[in-house]
Tab-separated table of N, CA and C in Angstrom:
chain	number	residue	atom	x	y	z
A	1	MET	N	194.767	149.544	78.081
A	1	MET	CA	194.251	149.203	76.826
A	1	MET	C	192.816	149.647	76.658
A	2	TYR	N	192.578	149.983	75.478
A	2	TYR	CA	191.261	150.488	75.154
A	2	TYR	C	190.406	149.342	74.627
A	3	GLN	N	189.266	149.152	75.248
A	3	GLN	CA	188.318	148.143	74.772
A	3	GLN	C	187.071	148.848	74.234
A	4	PRO	N	186.687	148.528	73.010
A	4	PRO	CA	185.480	149.178	72.462
A	4	PRO	C	184.218	148.696	73.194
A	5	LYS	N	183.247	149.628	73.328
A	5	LYS	CA	181.994	149.265	73.984
A	5	LYS	C	181.208	148.328	73.076
A	6	LYS	N	180.633	147.364	73.702
A	6	LYS	CA	179.789	146.442	72.943
A	6	LYS	C	178.411	147.083	72.759
A	7	ARG	N	177.988	147.076	71.550
A	7	ARG	CA	176.658	147.633	71.276
A	7	ARG	C	175.594	146.566	71.488
A	8	ARG	N	174.570	146.997	72.175
A	8	ARG	CA	173.436	146.101	72.362
A	8	ARG	C	172.458	146.307	71.209
A	9	PRO	N	171.754	145.266	70.833
A	9	PRO	CA	170.737	145.444	69.790
A	9	PRO	C	169.574	146.282	70.333
A	10	VAL	N	169.059	147.121	69.495
A	10	VAL	CA	167.943	147.983	69.873
A	10	VAL	C	166.659	147.157	69.778
A	11	ALA	N	165.877	147.145	70.837
A	11	ALA	CA	164.659	146.348	70.890
A	11	ALA	C	163.413	147.223	70.774
A	12	GLU	N	163.496	148.307	70.067
A	12	GLU	CA	162.345	149.187	69.880
A	12	GLU	C	161.775	148.989	68.487
A	13	ILE	N	160.469	149.156	68.383
A	13	ILE	CA	159.804	149.044	67.089
A	13	ILE	C	159.504	150.453	66.604
A	14	ASN	N	159.838	150.709	65.392
A	14	ASN	CA	159.550	152.002	64.796
A	14	ASN	C	158.119	151.955	64.264
A	15	VAL	N	157.201	152.714	64.889
A	15	VAL	CA	155.790	152.657	64.526
A	15	VAL	C	155.383	153.737	63.527
A	16	VAL	N	156.275	154.606	63.154
A	16	VAL	CA	155.933	155.687	62.231
A	16	VAL	C	155.426	155.152	60.894
A	17	PRO	N	156.050	154.139	60.289
A	17	PRO	CA	155.496	153.629	59.023
A	17	PRO	C	154.096	153.034	59.187
A	18	TYR	N	153.832	152.413	60.317
A	18	TYR	CA	152.510	151.833	60.557
A	18	TYR	C	151.444	152.932	60.685
A	19	ILE	N	151.809	154.032	61.316
A	19	ILE	CA	150.881	155.152	61.445
A	19	ILE	C	150.593	155.747	60.070
A	20	ASP	N	151.594	155.844	59.228
A	20	ASP	CA	151.396	156.370	57.877
A	20	ASP	C	150.435	155.491	57.078
A	21	VAL	N	150.619	154.197	57.167
A	21	VAL	CA	149.740	153.265	56.447
A	21	VAL	C	148.314	153.372	56.983
A	22	MET	N	148.174	153.469	58.301
A	22	MET	CA	146.861	153.577	58.908
A	22	MET	C	146.141	154.848	58.447
A	23	LEU	N	146.842	155.960	58.382
A	23	LEU	CA	146.226	157.213	57.948
A	23	LEU	C	145.827	157.168	56.480
A	24	VAL	N	146.635	156.538	55.653
A	24	VAL	CA	146.278	156.392	54.241
A	24	VAL	C	145.017	155.545	54.095
A	25	LEU	N	144.933	154.442	54.830
A	25	LEU	CA	143.734	153.603	54.780
A	25	LEU	C	142.506	154.354	55.297
A	26	LEU	N	142.677	155.156	56.339
A	26	LEU	CA	141.569	155.946	56.867
A	26	LEU	C	141.048	156.918	55.823
A	27	ILE	N	141.937	157.573	55.114
A	27	ILE	CA	141.523	158.510	54.071
A	27	ILE	C	140.802	157.775	52.941
A	28	ILE	N	141.305	156.608	52.561
A	28	ILE	CA	140.653	155.820	51.503
A	28	ILE	C	139.243	155.424	51.931
A	29	PHE	N	139.072	154.935	53.155
A	29	PHE	CA	137.756	154.528	53.635
A	29	PHE	C	136.811	155.715	53.763
A	30	MET	N	137.326	156.869	54.189
A	30	MET	CA	136.480	158.058	54.300
A	30	MET	C	136.024	158.539	52.924
A	31	ALA	N	136.864	158.383	51.932
A	31	ALA	CA	136.508	158.837	50.586
A	31	ALA	C	135.530	157.876	49.917
A	32	THR	N	135.630	156.581	50.185
A	32	THR	CA	134.768	155.606	49.506
A	32	THR	C	133.481	155.305	50.259
A	33	ALA	N	133.367	155.627	51.534
A	33	ALA	CA	132.172	155.290	52.314
A	33	ALA	C	130.896	155.919	51.754
A	34	PRO	N	130.898	157.184	51.326
A	34	PRO	CA	129.647	157.734	50.773
A	34	PRO	C	129.230	157.095	49.455
A	35	LEU	N	130.138	156.471	48.760
A	35	LEU	CA	129.822	155.876	47.473
A	35	LEU	C	129.151	154.515	47.606
A	36	ILE	N	129.271	153.912	48.754
A	36	ILE	CA	128.703	152.580	48.968
A	36	ILE	C	127.206	152.726	49.214
A	37	THR	N	126.389	151.963	48.477
A	37	THR	CA	124.947	152.004	48.688
A	37	THR	C	124.602	151.074	49.844
A	38	HIS	N	123.737	151.572	50.703
A	38	HIS	CA	123.335	150.781	51.864
A	38	HIS	C	122.041	150.047	51.552
A	39	GLY	N	121.977	148.787	51.920
A	39	GLY	CA	120.771	148.006	51.726
A	39	GLY	C	120.719	147.357	50.363
A	40	VAL	N	119.644	146.643	50.147
A	40	VAL	CA	119.431	145.915	48.909
A	40	VAL	C	118.121	146.403	48.314
A	41	LYS	N	118.118	146.695	47.032
A	41	LYS	CA	116.887	147.122	46.381
A	41	LYS	C	116.035	145.904	46.093
A	42	VAL	N	114.813	145.937	46.596
A	42	VAL	CA	113.883	144.821	46.422
A	42	VAL	C	112.617	145.371	45.778
A	43	ASP	N	112.160	144.723	44.728
A	43	ASP	CA	110.892	145.096	44.105
A	43	ASP	C	109.777	144.341	44.810
A	44	LEU	N	109.014	145.064	45.636
A	44	LEU	CA	107.922	144.454	46.382
A	44	LEU	C	106.666	144.421	45.521
A	45	PRO	N	105.823	143.415	45.722
A	45	PRO	CA	104.587	143.364	44.941
A	45	PRO	C	103.652	144.497	45.352
A	46	GLN	N	102.987	145.078	44.373
A	46	GLN	CA	102.029	146.143	44.626
A	46	GLN	C	100.639	145.531	44.724
A	47	MET	N	99.772	146.173	45.512
A	47	MET	CA	98.463	145.604	45.741
A	47	MET	C	97.428	146.718	45.776
A	48	GLN	N	96.267	146.439	45.260
A	48	GLN	CA	95.163	147.390	45.329
A	48	GLN	C	94.528	147.287	46.705
A	49	GLU	N	93.439	147.967	46.916
A	49	GLU	CA	92.730	147.894	48.189
A	49	GLU	C	92.391	146.442	48.513
A	50	SER	N	92.509	146.097	49.763
A	50	SER	CA	92.282	144.721	50.188
A	50	SER	C	90.808	144.351	50.083
A	51	ASP	N	90.555	143.113	49.667
A	51	ASP	CA	89.182	142.622	49.604
A	51	ASP	C	88.581	142.496	51.001
A	52	LEU	N	89.434	142.245	52.001
A	52	LEU	CA	88.930	142.106	53.362
A	52	LEU	C	88.343	143.412	53.865
A	53	VAL	N	88.957	144.520	53.509
A	53	VAL	CA	88.491	145.815	53.983
A	53	VAL	C	87.246	146.260	53.226
A	54	GLU	N	87.157	145.936	51.943
A	54	GLU	CA	86.050	146.402	51.121
A	54	GLU	C	84.783	145.596	51.317
A	55	THR	N	84.818	144.495	51.997
A	55	THR	CA	83.650	143.654	52.167
A	55	THR	C	82.661	144.343	53.088
A	56	LYS	N	81.584	144.865	52.517
A	56	LYS	CA	80.584	145.590	53.300
A	56	LYS	C	79.535	144.641	53.876
A	57	ASP	N	79.174	143.588	53.134
A	57	ASP	CA	78.119	142.703	53.589
A	57	ASP	C	78.602	141.688	54.610
A	58	ALA	N	79.876	141.420	54.683
A	58	ALA	CA	80.390	140.458	55.658
A	58	ALA	C	81.581	141.078	56.387
A	59	PRO	N	81.324	141.803	57.496
A	59	PRO	CA	82.464	142.345	58.248
A	59	PRO	C	83.303	141.210	58.816
A	60	PRO	N	84.583	141.434	58.985
A	60	PRO	CA	85.438	140.340	59.453
A	60	PRO	C	85.128	139.952	60.890
A	61	ILE	N	85.392	138.696	61.176
A	61	ILE	CA	85.309	138.203	62.552
A	61	ILE	C	86.667	138.477	63.183
A	62	ILE	N	86.667	139.187	64.288
A	62	ILE	CA	87.923	139.549	64.937
A	62	ILE	C	88.030	138.797	66.252
A	63	ALA	N	89.044	137.964	66.348
A	63	ALA	CA	89.364	137.274	67.602
A	63	ALA	C	90.477	138.067	68.278
A	64	SER	N	90.226	138.518	69.504
A	64	SER	CA	91.177	139.374	70.210
A	64	SER	C	91.780	138.637	71.392
A	65	ILE	N	93.029	139.008	71.714
A	65	ILE	CA	93.716	138.485	72.890
A	65	ILE	C	94.228	139.687	73.671
A	66	ASP	N	93.853	139.776	74.949
A	66	ASP	CA	94.348	140.903	75.745
A	66	ASP	C	95.661	140.527	76.419
A	67	ALA	N	96.212	141.457	77.184
A	67	ALA	CA	97.533	141.269	77.791
A	67	ALA	C	97.558	140.134	78.808
A	68	GLU	N	96.397	139.817	79.401
A	68	GLU	CA	96.343	138.730	80.391
A	68	GLU	C	96.103	137.370	79.749
A	69	GLY	N	95.935	137.328	78.423
A	69	GLY	CA	95.757	136.055	77.723
A	69	GLY	C	94.298	135.650	77.589
A	70	ARG	N	93.354	136.561	77.845
A	70	ARG	CA	91.928	136.248	77.686
A	70	ARG	C	91.538	136.483	76.236
A	71	TYR	N	90.639	135.631	75.739
A	71	TYR	CA	90.205	135.683	74.341
A	71	TYR	C	88.824	136.315	74.239
A	72	TYR	N	88.607	137.053	73.150
A	72	TYR	CA	87.318	137.680	72.860
A	72	TYR	C	87.026	137.490	71.379
A	73	VAL	N	85.721	137.489	71.038
A	73	VAL	CA	85.309	137.386	69.639
A	73	VAL	C	84.329	138.515	69.371
A	74	SER	N	84.454	139.145	68.181
A	74	SER	CA	83.603	140.283	67.845
A	74	SER	C	82.181	139.878	67.490
A	75	VAL	N	81.894	138.590	67.384
A	75	VAL	CA	80.537	138.101	67.102
A	75	VAL	C	80.094	137.211	68.254
A	76	GLY	N	78.838	136.886	68.264
A	76	GLY	CA	78.337	136.004	69.307
A	76	GLY	C	77.366	136.744	70.206
A	77	THR	N	77.013	136.128	71.325
A	77	THR	CA	76.020	136.724	72.215
A	77	THR	C	76.570	137.933	72.952
A	78	ASP	N	77.819	137.865	73.438
A	78	ASP	CA	78.417	138.987	74.171
A	78	ASP	C	79.871	139.154	73.737
A	79	PRO	N	80.152	140.123	72.858
A	79	PRO	CA	81.530	140.300	72.380
A	79	PRO	C	82.499	140.757	73.463
A	80	GLU	N	81.994	141.297	74.573
A	80	GLU	CA	82.851	141.782	75.652
A	80	GLU	C	83.170	140.706	76.678
A	81	ALA	N	82.561	139.531	76.567
A	81	ALA	CA	82.778	138.468	77.547
A	81	ALA	C	84.019	137.664	77.179
A	82	PRO	N	84.940	137.446	78.131
A	82	PRO	CA	86.115	136.630	77.823
A	82	PRO	C	85.742	135.160	77.642
A	83	MET	N	86.482	134.490	76.767
A	83	MET	CA	86.263	133.071	76.474
A	83	MET	C	87.592	132.348	76.498
A	84	ASP	N	87.527	131.034	76.447
A	84	ASP	CA	88.779	130.301	76.246
A	84	ASP	C	88.905	129.996	74.749
A	85	ALA	N	90.047	129.474	74.361
A	85	ALA	CA	90.348	129.299	72.935
A	85	ALA	C	89.404	128.314	72.257
A	86	VAL	N	88.938	127.298	72.977
A	86	VAL	CA	88.030	126.308	72.385
A	86	VAL	C	86.682	126.956	72.082
A	87	GLU	N	86.187	127.806	72.994
A	87	GLU	CA	84.918	128.504	72.761
A	87	GLU	C	85.032	129.468	71.591
A	88	VAL	N	86.157	130.158	71.490
A	88	VAL	CA	86.382	131.085	70.370
A	88	VAL	C	86.322	130.327	69.057
A	89	ALA	N	87.002	129.185	68.997
A	89	ALA	CA	87.011	128.382	67.769
A	89	ALA	C	85.604	127.883	67.440
A	90	ALA	N	84.819	127.510	68.457
A	90	ALA	CA	83.464	127.012	68.218
A	90	ALA	C	82.559	128.129	67.682
A	91	VAL	N	82.650	129.326	68.261
A	91	VAL	CA	81.823	130.445	67.805
A	91	VAL	C	82.185	130.815	66.375
A	92	ILE	N	83.465	130.855	66.071
A	92	ILE	CA	83.890	131.222	64.714
A	92	ILE	C	83.502	130.137	63.717
A	93	LYS	N	83.601	128.889	64.115
A	93	LYS	CA	83.201	127.790	63.227
A	93	LYS	C	81.713	127.878	62.913
A	94	LEU	N	80.904	128.186	63.916
A	94	LEU	CA	79.465	128.330	63.713
A	94	LEU	C	79.162	129.502	62.773
A	95	LYS	N	79.853	130.617	62.949
A	95	LYS	CA	79.642	131.784	62.100
A	95	LYS	C	80.086	131.501	60.666
A	96	LEU	N	81.191	130.754	60.499
A	96	LEU	CA	81.667	130.431	59.152
A	96	LEU	C	80.761	129.426	58.445
A	97	GLN	N	80.031	128.606	59.197
A	97	GLN	CA	79.065	127.704	58.569
A	97	GLN	C	77.897	128.495	57.977
A	98	GLN	N	77.553	129.617	58.615
A	98	GLN	CA	76.479	130.460	58.104
A	98	GLN	C	76.947	131.266	56.892
A	99	ASN	N	78.178	131.797	56.941
A	99	ASN	CA	78.725	132.596	55.844
A	99	ASN	C	80.204	132.238	55.667
A	100	PRO	N	80.524	131.308	54.770
A	100	PRO	CA	81.918	130.844	54.636
A	100	PRO	C	82.884	131.881	54.073
A	101	ASP	N	82.388	132.969	53.480
A	101	ASP	CA	83.267	133.985	52.904
A	101	ASP	C	83.703	135.041	53.911
A	102	THR	N	83.296	134.914	55.148
A	102	THR	CA	83.645	135.903	56.166
A	102	THR	C	85.126	135.785	56.522
A	103	PRO	N	85.865	136.876	56.418
A	103	PRO	CA	87.279	136.822	56.801
A	103	PRO	C	87.443	136.763	58.318
A	104	VAL	N	88.495	136.101	58.762
A	104	VAL	CA	88.799	135.966	60.191
A	104	VAL	C	90.136	136.645	60.451
A	105	MET	N	90.161	137.504	61.480
A	105	MET	CA	91.381	138.233	61.821
A	105	MET	C	91.663	138.072	63.312
A	106	ILE	N	92.949	138.110	63.649
A	106	ILE	CA	93.377	138.043	65.043
A	106	ILE	C	93.992	139.381	65.419
A	107	LYS	N	93.533	139.915	66.545
A	107	LYS	CA	94.079	141.169	67.067
A	107	LYS	C	94.618	140.863	68.460
A	108	GLY	N	95.914	141.054	68.644
A	108	GLY	CA	96.534	140.744	69.924
A	108	GLY	C	97.163	141.958	70.559
A	109	SER	N	97.182	141.959	71.866
A	109	SER	CA	97.856	143.024	72.600
A	109	SER	C	99.355	142.923	72.349
A	110	GLY	N	100.049	144.045	72.436
A	110	GLY	CA	101.502	144.044	72.245
A	110	GLY	C	102.231	143.323	73.357
A	111	ARG	N	101.570	143.121	74.478
A	111	ARG	CA	102.221	142.460	75.613
A	111	ARG	C	101.879	140.981	75.718
A	112	VAL	N	101.039	140.476	74.823
A	112	VAL	CA	100.682	139.059	74.869
A	112	VAL	C	101.824	138.238	74.274
A	113	SER	N	102.021	137.047	74.782
A	113	SER	CA	103.120	136.219	74.287
A	113	SER	C	102.781	135.659	72.903
A	114	TYR	N	103.798	135.428	72.148
A	114	TYR	CA	103.655	134.887	70.800
A	114	TYR	C	103.024	133.500	70.851
A	115	GLN	N	103.285	132.773	71.908
A	115	GLN	CA	102.740	131.426	72.074
A	115	GLN	C	101.216	131.460	72.144
A	116	GLU	N	100.657	132.478	72.790
A	116	GLU	CA	99.193	132.593	72.883
A	116	GLU	C	98.574	132.810	71.509
A	117	VAL	N	99.203	133.637	70.687
A	117	VAL	CA	98.693	133.882	69.340
A	117	VAL	C	98.758	132.602	68.511
A	118	LEU	N	99.865	131.881	68.614
A	118	LEU	CA	99.994	130.611	67.885
A	118	LEU	C	98.969	129.590	68.351
A	119	LEU	N	98.691	129.562	69.636
A	119	LEU	CA	97.690	128.636	70.172
A	119	LEU	C	96.324	128.946	69.576
A	120	LEU	N	95.947	130.226	69.535
A	120	LEU	CA	94.664	130.599	68.945
A	120	LEU	C	94.628	130.262	67.461
A	121	MET	N	95.712	130.513	66.747
A	121	MET	CA	95.751	130.175	65.324
A	121	MET	C	95.587	128.674	65.107
A	122	ASP	N	96.162	127.870	65.986
A	122	ASP	CA	96.031	126.421	65.883
A	122	ASP	C	94.594	125.985	66.133
A	123	PHE	N	93.943	126.567	67.138
A	123	PHE	CA	92.547	126.229	67.404
A	123	PHE	C	91.657	126.627	66.224
A	124	LEU	N	91.915	127.778	65.631
A	124	LEU	CA	91.115	128.208	64.481
A	124	LEU	C	91.350	127.312	63.273
A	125	LYS	N	92.578	126.870	63.077
A	125	LYS	CA	92.872	125.951	61.969
A	125	LYS	C	92.134	124.641	62.163
A	126	ASN	N	92.134	124.130	63.392
A	126	ASN	CA	91.421	122.887	63.676
A	126	ASN	C	89.913	123.057	63.567
A	127	ALA	N	89.407	124.290	63.722
A	127	ALA	CA	87.974	124.554	63.582
A	127	ALA	C	87.571	124.690	62.123
A	128	GLY	N	88.524	124.718	61.208
A	128	GLY	CA	88.201	124.772	59.789
A	128	GLY	C	88.322	126.139	59.160
A	129	VAL	N	88.971	127.071	59.834
A	129	VAL	CA	89.171	128.400	59.258
A	129	VAL	C	90.248	128.286	58.180
A	130	PRO	N	89.929	128.663	56.929
A	130	PRO	CA	90.904	128.466	55.853
A	130	PRO	C	92.120	129.386	55.947
A	131	SER	N	91.901	130.639	56.359
A	131	SER	CA	93.032	131.557	56.487
A	131	SER	C	92.709	132.576	57.569
A	132	VAL	N	93.780	133.052	58.206
A	132	VAL	CA	93.645	134.001	59.302
A	132	VAL	C	94.534	135.192	59.003
A	133	GLY	N	94.010	136.387	59.206
A	133	GLY	CA	94.801	137.602	59.051
A	133	GLY	C	95.195	138.124	60.417
A	134	LEU	N	96.336	138.780	60.487
A	134	LEU	CA	96.799	139.378	61.738
A	134	LEU	C	96.645	140.886	61.636
A	135	MET	N	95.996	141.478	62.612
A	135	MET	CA	95.762	142.921	62.604
A	135	MET	C	96.942	143.638	63.257
A	136	THR	N	97.326	144.767	62.656
A	136	THR	CA	98.365	145.580	63.239
A	136	THR	C	97.810	146.864	63.815
A	137	LYS	N	96.618	147.259	63.398
A	137	LYS	CA	95.922	148.395	64.001
A	137	LYS	C	94.437	148.083	63.984
A	138	SER	N	93.676	148.854	64.710
A	138	SER	CA	92.261	148.515	64.836
A	138	SER	C	91.554	148.607	63.496
A	139	PHE	N	90.510	147.830	63.332
A	139	PHE	CA	89.807	147.731	62.065
A	139	PHE	C	89.120	149.043	61.714
A	140	GLU	N	88.736	149.842	62.706
A	140	GLU	CA	88.076	151.113	62.450
A	140	GLU	C	89.050	152.120	61.837
A	141	ASP	N	90.367	151.968	62.092
A	141	ASP	CA	91.368	152.903	61.569
A	141	ASP	C	91.694	152.645	60.102
A	142	ILE	N	91.318	151.495	59.577
A	142	ILE	CA	91.689	151.123	58.200
A	142	ILE	C	90.791	151.847	57.217
């Protein structure tokens, strides 16, 4: 007697339709990618020359921090002598009592920790400095 062979179900997935869909999506994304604008347009405020730079009669007081965390002030008896933060605040407070319109700027080394800059800013705030500017390049280059 003849017995027919039993067919087993095929357990393979046909991936050709998935590849077709993937290629169509790739073409759509390639065609639309150049049309997408990157970034957000922001209208930034415009500014004339800074008053801090134009001040000829009162050059700014520059408090500097080197890579080892030592503080320096551009005014005083010896601008090249390192000080601690309390001395820097005292010298700047004394100078601001003589001329309150003098701008105060902080110049820090790129290797100094952010905590050191914040500490100096806190000491200057407690000394009565109304505002502090942060320098990104030397004052002579401006």
